[in-house]
Coordinates of C-alpha atoms in Angstrom, one line a residue:
M115 CA 136.9 85.8 67.4
R116 CA 134.7 83.5 69.5
H117 CA 136.6 84.4 72.7
A118 CA 136.2 88.1 71.9
R119 CA 132.4 87.8 71.5
R120 CA 132.2 85.8 74.7
R121 CA 134.1 88.5 76.6
I122 CA 131.8 91.2 75.3
V123 CA 128.7 89.2 76.4
Q124 CA 130.2 88.6 79.9
R125 CA 131.2 92.2 80.2
G126 CA 127.6 93.3 79.2
A127 CA 126.1 90.9 81.7
R128 CA 128.3 92.3 84.5
I129 CA 127.4 95.9 83.6
A130 CA 123.7 94.9 83.5
A131 CA 124.0 93.3 86.9
V132 CA 125.7 96.3 88.4
G133 CA 123.0 98.5 86.9
G134 CA 120.3 96.2 88.4
L135 CA 121.9 96.7 91.8
L136 CA 121.8 100.4 91.5
C137 CA 118.2 100.4 90.1
G138 CA 117.0 98.0 92.8
G139 CA 118.6 100.2 95.5
L140 CA 116.9 103.2 94.2
M141 CA 113.5 101.4 94.1
V142 CA 113.9 100.3 97.7
T143 CA 114.9 103.9 98.8
Q144 CA 111.9 105.4 97.1
A145 CA 109.5 102.8 98.5
M146 CA 110.7 103.4 102.0
A147 CA 110.5 107.2 101.6
S148 CA 106.9 107.0 100.3
E149 CA 105.7 104.7 103.0
P150 CA 103.3 106.7 105.1
S151 CA 104.1 107.2 108.8
A152 CA 101.5 106.7 111.5
A153 CA 101.2 110.5 111.8
S154 CA 100.7 111.0 108.0
R155 CA 98.0 108.3 107.7
A156 CA 95.4 110.4 109.5
P157 CA 96.0 114.1 108.8
E158 CA 93.6 116.3 110.7
S159 CA 90.8 117.6 108.5
A160 CA 89.1 120.9 108.7
V161 CA 86.1 119.3 110.4
Q162 CA 88.3 117.7 113.1
A163 CA 90.2 121.0 113.6
A164 CA 86.9 122.9 114.0
A165 CA 85.5 120.3 116.4
K166 CA 88.7 120.3 118.5
K167 CA 88.6 124.1 118.7
G168 CA 84.9 124.2 119.8
A169 CA 85.4 121.4 122.4
G170 CA 88.5 123.2 123.8
L171 CA 86.6 126.4 124.3
V172 CA 83.7 124.6 126.0
S173 CA 86.2 122.9 128.4
T174 CA 88.0 126.2 129.1
L175 CA 84.9 128.3 129.8
G176 CA 83.1 125.6 131.8
A177 CA 79.6 124.1 131.9
S178 CA 78.0 127.2 133.7
R179 CA 79.0 129.6 130.9
T180 CA 78.6 127.3 127.8
A181 CA 76.0 124.9 126.4
G182 CA 77.9 122.8 123.9
S183 CA 79.5 123.4 120.5
W184 CA 78.9 122.3 116.9
I185 CA 80.0 122.8 113.3
A186 CA 78.1 125.3 111.2
A187 CA 77.2 124.7 107.6
D188 CA 80.3 126.6 106.4
G189 CA 82.5 124.4 108.6
S190 CA 83.1 127.0 111.3
P191 CA 83.1 126.0 115.0
V192 CA 80.1 127.5 117.0
V193 CA 80.0 127.7 120.8
A194 CA 76.9 128.4 122.8
V195 CA 77.6 130.8 125.6
T196 CA 75.5 132.4 128.3
D197 CA 77.2 135.8 128.7
S198 CA 78.9 138.5 126.6
D199 CA 82.3 138.1 128.2
A200 CA 82.3 134.4 127.2
A201 CA 81.1 135.4 123.7
A202 CA 84.1 137.8 123.4
E203 CA 86.6 135.0 124.4
V204 CA 85.1 132.7 121.8
K205 CA 85.3 135.3 119.1
D206 CA 88.9 136.1 120.0
A207 CA 89.8 132.4 119.7
G208 CA 88.6 132.3 116.1
A209 CA 85.2 130.6 116.7
R210 CA 81.6 131.9 116.4
P211 CA 79.7 132.5 119.6
K212 CA 76.0 132.2 120.1
V213 CA 74.4 133.6 123.2
V214 CA 71.8 131.3 124.7
D215 CA 69.4 131.2 127.7
H216 CA 70.3 127.8 129.3
S217 CA 73.7 126.6 130.3
M218 CA 75.0 123.0 130.0
Q219 CA 74.4 122.6 133.7
E220 CA 70.7 123.4 133.3
L221 CA 70.3 121.1 130.3
K222 CA 72.0 118.3 132.2
S223 CA 69.7 118.9 135.1
A224 CA 66.7 118.6 132.8
T225 CA 67.9 115.2 131.4
K226 CA 68.5 114.0 134.9
S227 CA 64.9 114.8 135.8
L228 CA 63.7 112.9 132.7
S229 CA 65.8 109.9 133.6
S230 CA 64.5 109.9 137.1
A231 CA 60.9 109.8 136.0
P232 CA 59.1 106.4 135.4
R233 CA 60.4 104.8 132.2
V234 CA 58.2 105.0 129.1
A235 CA 59.1 102.7 126.2
G236 CA 59.1 104.5 122.9
T237 CA 60.6 107.7 124.1
A238 CA 64.0 109.3 123.6
W239 CA 65.7 112.5 124.5
A240 CA 68.9 114.4 123.7
M241 CA 70.4 117.9 124.0
D242 CA 69.8 120.0 120.9
Y243 CA 72.8 122.4 121.2
T244 CA 71.8 124.5 118.2
N245 CA 68.4 125.3 119.7
N246 CA 69.6 125.3 123.4
E247 CA 67.0 122.8 124.6
V248 CA 66.4 119.2 125.5
V249 CA 64.2 117.5 122.9
V250 CA 61.9 114.7 124.0
Q251 CA 60.6 112.5 121.3
A252 CA 57.7 110.0 121.7
D253 CA 56.8 107.5 119.0
S254 CA 53.4 106.1 118.0
T255 CA 53.4 103.5 120.8
V256 CA 53.4 106.1 123.6
S257 CA 49.9 106.4 125.1
A258 CA 48.0 109.6 125.6
S259 CA 48.3 109.4 129.3
D260 CA 52.1 108.9 129.2
W261 CA 52.4 111.8 126.8
S262 CA 50.4 114.0 129.1
R263 CA 52.5 113.0 132.1
L264 CA 55.8 113.7 130.3
T265 CA 54.4 117.0 129.0
K266 CA 53.7 118.2 132.5
L267 CA 57.2 117.2 133.6
A268 CA 58.7 119.1 130.7
D269 CA 56.6 122.2 131.6
S270 CA 57.9 122.1 135.2
L271 CA 61.6 122.3 134.0
G272 CA 61.5 125.9 133.1
G273 CA 61.3 126.0 129.3
S274 CA 64.5 124.0 128.6
V275 CA 62.6 121.0 127.3
R276 CA 60.6 120.6 124.1
M277 CA 58.2 117.8 123.5
E278 CA 57.9 116.2 120.0
R279 CA 55.7 113.4 118.6
T280 CA 57.4 111.3 115.9
E281 CA 56.2 108.7 113.4
G282 CA 57.1 105.1 113.5
T283 CA 58.6 103.3 116.5
F284 CA 62.0 103.4 118.2
T285 CA 63.3 99.9 117.8
T286 CA 66.7 98.2 117.6
R287 CA 67.6 97.4 114.1
L288 CA 68.0 93.7 114.6
N289 CA 67.7 91.6 111.6
A290 CA 75.0 95.6 107.7
A291 CA 78.2 96.5 106.0
Q292 CA 78.4 92.7 105.7
P293 CA 75.6 90.5 107.1
M294 CA 76.0 88.1 110.0
F295 CA 73.5 85.4 111.0
S296 CA 72.8 83.6 114.2
T297 CA 69.9 82.0 116.0
A298 CA 69.3 85.4 117.6
G299 CA 68.7 87.1 114.2
R300 CA 70.7 89.0 111.6
C301 CA 73.0 91.9 112.2
S302 CA 75.8 93.8 110.5
A303 CA 79.5 93.5 111.2
G304 CA 81.0 96.7 112.5
F305 CA 84.7 97.2 113.0
N306 CA 87.7 94.8 113.4
V307 CA 89.3 95.2 116.8
T308 CA 92.0 93.4 118.8
N309 CA 93.1 93.1 122.5
G310 CA 96.6 92.3 121.4
R311 CA 96.1 88.6 121.5
N312 CA 92.9 87.9 119.6
E313 CA 90.9 89.6 116.9
F314 CA 87.2 90.4 117.2
I315 CA 84.2 92.0 115.4
L316 CA 82.8 95.0 117.3
T317 CA 79.1 95.3 116.7
A318 CA 75.8 96.1 118.5
G319 CA 75.1 94.6 121.9
H320 CA 71.4 93.9 121.2
C321 CA 72.3 91.6 118.3
G322 CA 72.5 88.6 120.6
P323 CA 73.4 87.2 124.0
A324 CA 76.9 86.1 125.0
G325 CA 77.6 82.7 123.5
S326 CA 75.8 83.4 120.2
V327 CA 77.5 81.7 117.2
W328 CA 77.7 83.9 114.1
F329 CA 77.9 82.8 110.4
G330 CA 78.7 84.7 107.2
D331 CA 75.8 83.0 105.4
N332 CA 72.2 82.0 106.3
Q333 CA 73.0 78.3 105.6
G334 CA 75.4 78.1 108.6
A335 CA 78.3 76.9 106.4
Q336 CA 80.7 79.8 107.0
Q337 CA 81.2 80.3 110.8
L338 CA 82.6 83.7 111.7
G339 CA 82.8 83.5 115.5
Q340 CA 81.1 83.7 118.8
T341 CA 79.9 86.5 121.1
V342 CA 82.2 86.7 124.1
S343 CA 81.2 90.0 125.6
K344 CA 78.2 92.4 125.4
S345 CA 76.5 95.4 127.0
F346 CA 72.8 95.9 126.4
P347 CA 70.8 97.6 127.7
G348 CA 72.7 100.4 129.3
G349 CA 75.2 100.4 126.4
D350 CA 74.8 98.8 123.0
F351 CA 78.0 97.0 122.0
S352 CA 79.4 93.5 121.9
L353 CA 82.5 91.5 120.8
I354 CA 82.4 88.5 118.4
Q355 CA 85.7 86.6 118.6
Y356 CA 86.8 85.1 115.2
T357 CA 86.6 81.4 115.1
N358 CA 90.0 80.8 113.4
G359 CA 91.6 84.1 113.9
Q360 CA 91.7 86.8 111.3
N361 CA 93.7 86.5 108.0
D362 CA 95.1 90.0 107.9
T363 CA 95.1 92.6 110.7
T364 CA 97.1 95.2 108.8
N365 CA 94.0 96.8 107.3
N366 CA 90.5 97.7 108.5
V367 CA 88.0 98.2 105.7
V368 CA 84.3 99.0 105.7
S369 CA 82.3 97.6 102.8
I370 CA 80.2 100.2 101.1
G371 CA 78.8 98.0 98.2
G372 CA 79.8 97.6 94.6
G373 CA 83.0 95.8 95.5
K374 CA 84.3 98.9 97.2
G375 CA 85.4 99.7 100.8
V376 CA 86.7 102.5 103.0
E377 CA 89.9 102.2 104.9
I378 CA 89.6 103.0 108.6
I379 CA 92.6 105.0 109.9
G380 CA 91.5 106.0 113.4
S381 CA 88.6 106.5 115.8
A382 CA 87.1 109.6 117.4
D383 CA 84.0 111.1 118.9
P384 CA 81.7 113.0 116.5
T385 CA 80.6 116.6 116.7
V386 CA 77.1 118.0 116.4
G387 CA 76.7 119.3 112.8
Q388 CA 79.3 116.8 111.4
R389 CA 78.4 114.9 108.2
I390 CA 78.7 111.2 108.7
F391 CA 78.2 108.0 106.7
R392 CA 76.7 104.6 107.7
S393 CA 77.0 101.3 105.8
G394 CA 74.7 98.3 106.2
S395 CA 73.7 95.2 104.2
T396 CA 70.1 96.2 104.1
S397 CA 70.2 99.8 102.9
G398 CA 73.9 100.1 101.8
L399 CA 75.8 103.4 102.2
R400 CA 73.9 106.3 103.5
D401 CA 74.8 109.8 104.8
G402 CA 73.4 112.2 107.3
K403 CA 74.3 114.7 110.0
V404 CA 75.0 114.4 113.7
T405 CA 72.2 116.3 115.6
A406 CA 72.9 115.4 119.2
L407 CA 75.2 113.6 121.6
N408 CA 74.6 111.7 124.9
A409 CA 71.1 110.7 123.7
T410 CA 68.9 108.4 125.8
V411 CA 66.6 105.9 124.1
N412 CA 63.9 103.8 125.8
Y413 CA 63.7 100.8 123.6
P414 CA 61.1 98.1 124.4
E415 CA 64.0 95.9 125.6
G416 CA 65.5 98.5 127.9
T417 CA 67.1 101.9 128.1
V418 CA 70.4 102.8 126.4
T419 CA 72.3 106.0 127.2
G420 CA 75.2 108.0 125.8
L421 CA 74.1 107.5 122.1
I422 CA 74.8 109.6 119.1
E423 CA 71.6 111.0 117.4
T424 CA 71.7 111.5 113.6
T425 CA 69.5 112.2 110.6
V426 CA 70.9 109.2 108.6
C427 CA 68.4 106.5 107.8
A428 CA 68.6 102.8 108.7
E429 CA 66.5 99.7 108.4
P430 CA 66.2 96.2 110.0
G431 CA 69.4 94.3 109.2
D432 CA 71.7 97.4 109.6
S433 CA 72.2 96.9 113.3
G434 CA 75.8 96.9 114.4
G435 CA 77.0 98.4 111.1
P436 CA 79.7 101.0 111.1
M437 CA 79.3 104.8 111.2
F438 CA 82.3 106.7 110.0
S439 CA 83.6 109.9 108.3
E440 CA 86.8 110.6 106.4
G441 CA 88.1 107.2 107.3
I442 CA 87.5 107.8 111.0
A443 CA 85.4 105.2 113.0
L444 CA 82.7 106.9 115.0
G445 CA 80.1 104.4 116.1
V446 CA 78.0 101.3 115.4
T447 CA 74.3 101.3 114.6
S448 CA 72.0 100.9 117.6
G449 CA 68.4 101.7 116.5
G450 CA 65.9 104.4 115.6
N451 CA 62.7 105.0 113.7
G452 CA 61.6 105.4 110.1
D453 CA 63.3 103.9 107.0
C454 CA 65.3 105.0 104.0
K455 CA 62.2 105.9 102.0
T456 CA 60.5 108.3 104.5
G457 CA 63.6 109.1 106.5
G458 CA 63.9 109.0 110.3
T459 CA 66.3 109.2 113.3
T460 CA 69.0 106.7 113.9
F461 CA 71.1 106.3 117.1
F462 CA 74.7 105.0 117.3
Q463 CA 76.8 103.6 120.1
P464 CA 80.0 105.7 120.2
I465 CA 83.0 103.6 119.2
T466 CA 85.4 105.2 121.7
K467 CA 83.3 104.4 124.7
A468 CA 82.8 100.8 123.5
M469 CA 86.5 100.2 122.9
T470 CA 87.4 101.7 126.3
A471 CA 84.9 99.5 128.1
L472 CA 86.0 96.4 126.2
N473 CA 89.8 97.2 126.4
V474 CA 90.3 96.8 122.7
K475 CA 91.6 98.9 119.8
L476 CA 91.1 99.0 116.1
T477 CA 93.2 96.7 113.9
G478 CA 95.2 98.1 111.0
P479 CA 96.3 101.8 110.6
G480 CA 93.5 102.7 113.1
A481 CA 95.5 101.2 115.9
Q482 CA 97.9 104.1 115.5
G483 CA 95.2 106.8 115.4
Q484 CA 92.9 106.1 118.3
G485 CA 91.3 109.0 120.2
A486 CA 89.8 112.4 119.5
A487 CA 92.2 113.3 116.7
G488 CA 92.2 109.9 115.3
A489 CA 87.9 106.0 112.0
A490 CA 85.5 102.8 110.0
A491 CA 86.5 99.4 109.7
Q492 CA 86.3 96.2 108.0
A493 CA 82.9 94.5 107.8
S494 CA 84.5 91.2 106.8
P495 CA 88.2 90.2 106.5
A496 CA 88.7 91.2 102.9
P497 CA 91.2 94.1 102.8
S498 CA 93.1 95.5 99.9
S499 CA 95.4 98.3 98.9
A500 CA 94.3 101.8 99.7
A501 CA 93.5 104.7 97.3
S502 CA 93.5 108.4 97.9
Q503 CA 91.6 110.0 100.8
G504 CA 89.4 113.0 100.3
A505 CA 90.0 116.0 102.5
A506 CA 87.1 117.8 104.2
I507 CA 86.6 121.6 104.1
A508 CA 83.0 121.9 105.3
P509 CA 80.5 119.3 106.6
G510 CA 78.8 119.2 103.2
S511 CA 82.0 118.3 101.4
T512 CA 83.1 115.5 103.9
T513 CA 84.0 112.2 102.2
P514 CA 83.6 108.6 103.6
G515 CA 87.3 108.1 103.5
S516 CA 89.9 106.2 101.3
V517 CA 87.8 104.2 98.9
Q518 CA 89.3 101.0 97.6
A519 CA 88.4 97.7 96.0
V520 CA 87.7 94.8 98.5
G521 CA 88.0 91.1 98.1
E522 CA 91.2 91.1 96.1
S523 CA 93.8 88.4 96.8
D524 CA 96.6 89.5 99.1
T525 CA 99.3 86.8 98.5
I526 CA 103.0 87.1 99.2
L527 CA 103.6 87.3 95.5
S528 CA 101.2 90.2 95.0
R529 CA 102.8 92.1 97.9
L530 CA 106.3 91.5 96.5
T531 CA 105.3 92.8 93.1
D532 CA 103.4 95.8 94.3
T533 CA 105.5 98.8 93.1
K534 CA 104.4 100.7 96.3
N535 CA 106.3 98.2 98.4
I536 CA 110.0 97.5 98.7
G537 CA 109.5 94.0 97.3
P538 CA 110.2 94.7 93.6
G539 CA 113.4 96.6 94.5
L540 CA 114.6 93.6 96.6
L541 CA 113.8 91.2 93.8
V542 CA 115.8 93.3 91.3
I543 CA 118.7 93.4 93.8
A544 CA 118.6 89.7 94.4
G545 CA 118.5 88.9 90.7
S546 CA 121.5 91.3 90.1
I547 CA 123.5 89.6 92.8
I548 CA 122.8 86.2 91.4
A549 CA 123.8 87.5 87.9
L550 CA 127.1 88.9 89.2
V551 CA 127.9 85.6 91.0
A552 CA 127.0 83.6 87.9
T553 CA 129.2 85.7 85.6
R554 CA 132.1 85.6 88.1
F555 CA 131.7 81.8 88.4
I556 CA 131.6 81.4 84.6
R557 CA 134.7 83.6 84.2
T558 CA 136.6 81.6 86.9
E559 CA 135.7 78.3 85.3
Q560 CA 136.8 79.5 81.9
D561 CA 140.1 80.7 83.2
R562 CA 140.6 77.4 85.0
N563 CA 139.9 75.4 81.8
R564 CA 142.2 77.7 79.8
Y565 CA 145.0 77.1 82.2
R566 CA 144.5 73.3 82.1
R567 CA 144.6 73.3 78.3
Q568 CA 147.8 75.4 78.3
Y569 CA 149.4 73.1 80.9
S570 CA 148.6 70.0 79.0
Q571 CA 149.9 71.4 75.8
S572 CA 153.2 72.5 77.5
W573 CA 153.9 69.3 79.3
G574 CA 152.3 66.9 77.0

């Protein structure tokens, strides 16, 4: 009777082990099938598709027949054209034409004349595609004589330039998603990038000279790294090399406060009219709209060109922080005027230009999605698992991206037990194999012992 029960138990163990093998194999198969590919990580949103269509039409028609493109409030691409034939081509292509007086060539000529004039700190200009003009802003520090001289220059350019006084002062936002401290001041970490050998923080160039040592706390106990490359003025970007390397380069997450972050899945150039988000340690997560590209700002420290002009607010301490939309890295905070109580204009260094100049790329999924179709990145090395990503339909419905918790532990055990990975399936398979081997070993030992008993009984 005892032997019969033992055989039943052994048979049940073998059946369970075989079932475990089948179950584990199924878990591994499902995990591998659900693993997102590089192409599926960054699906093209409606905003990106509209931007691509508008930019393509501008490129096809040329600078003498167009004057830029933007995204309308309903999410449709709009292209400024100078003649009816170009308008017809735009309409046939599924975009909305707007006939204007000045071509892109004329607008560029106007900005060239402004750049050639004597520099006036406290001024900025950019092309306003929607109103077909170059807008020159002058802050409160610009004297009456300088204002008069700039106004005369604008009048001589044939009506393509509009002068505008603005409150506050245009300053760099020195002093982010996560704060960084050095003897040069306080800035925000932007995006994690790599050159294939080392990992870096990409942030604003005005944050400090090459050689600046950065800390994650104002007591100087947590050293982050050292500035190894910078561009300012001219551009506004720099690289901070991590002191001891980076713990995890598989993710790139932007902190947005409240223990949450947004996963960065690629990088791109923004489009006029696009809704964007900015994160900084001073003012947190804020949103606004892109109003102009290729802006020039005459900071007190020097002139920076090629910037993105936006309506999002920023305050001292937000410098270098990330700008992003739908998980796509767009730029790092440069400077502006106003604050988050009264509003203002904020300028950003385009991420694509900075990475090209520095010969780096985003870490994590963003490394697979660089370029015009391709996101915002980790403010500090504290990634975690991703959540779902919102899809954009119109600029007003655009989301920051895939929101997730930050600061969770990412041990080998947690990865193995994550049901979205193949780890649990492999553990089940390994356990089943061990169970099969154990039951077979026990059966073999029992047969051997039975034979020995029978042999001793037979031969005494």
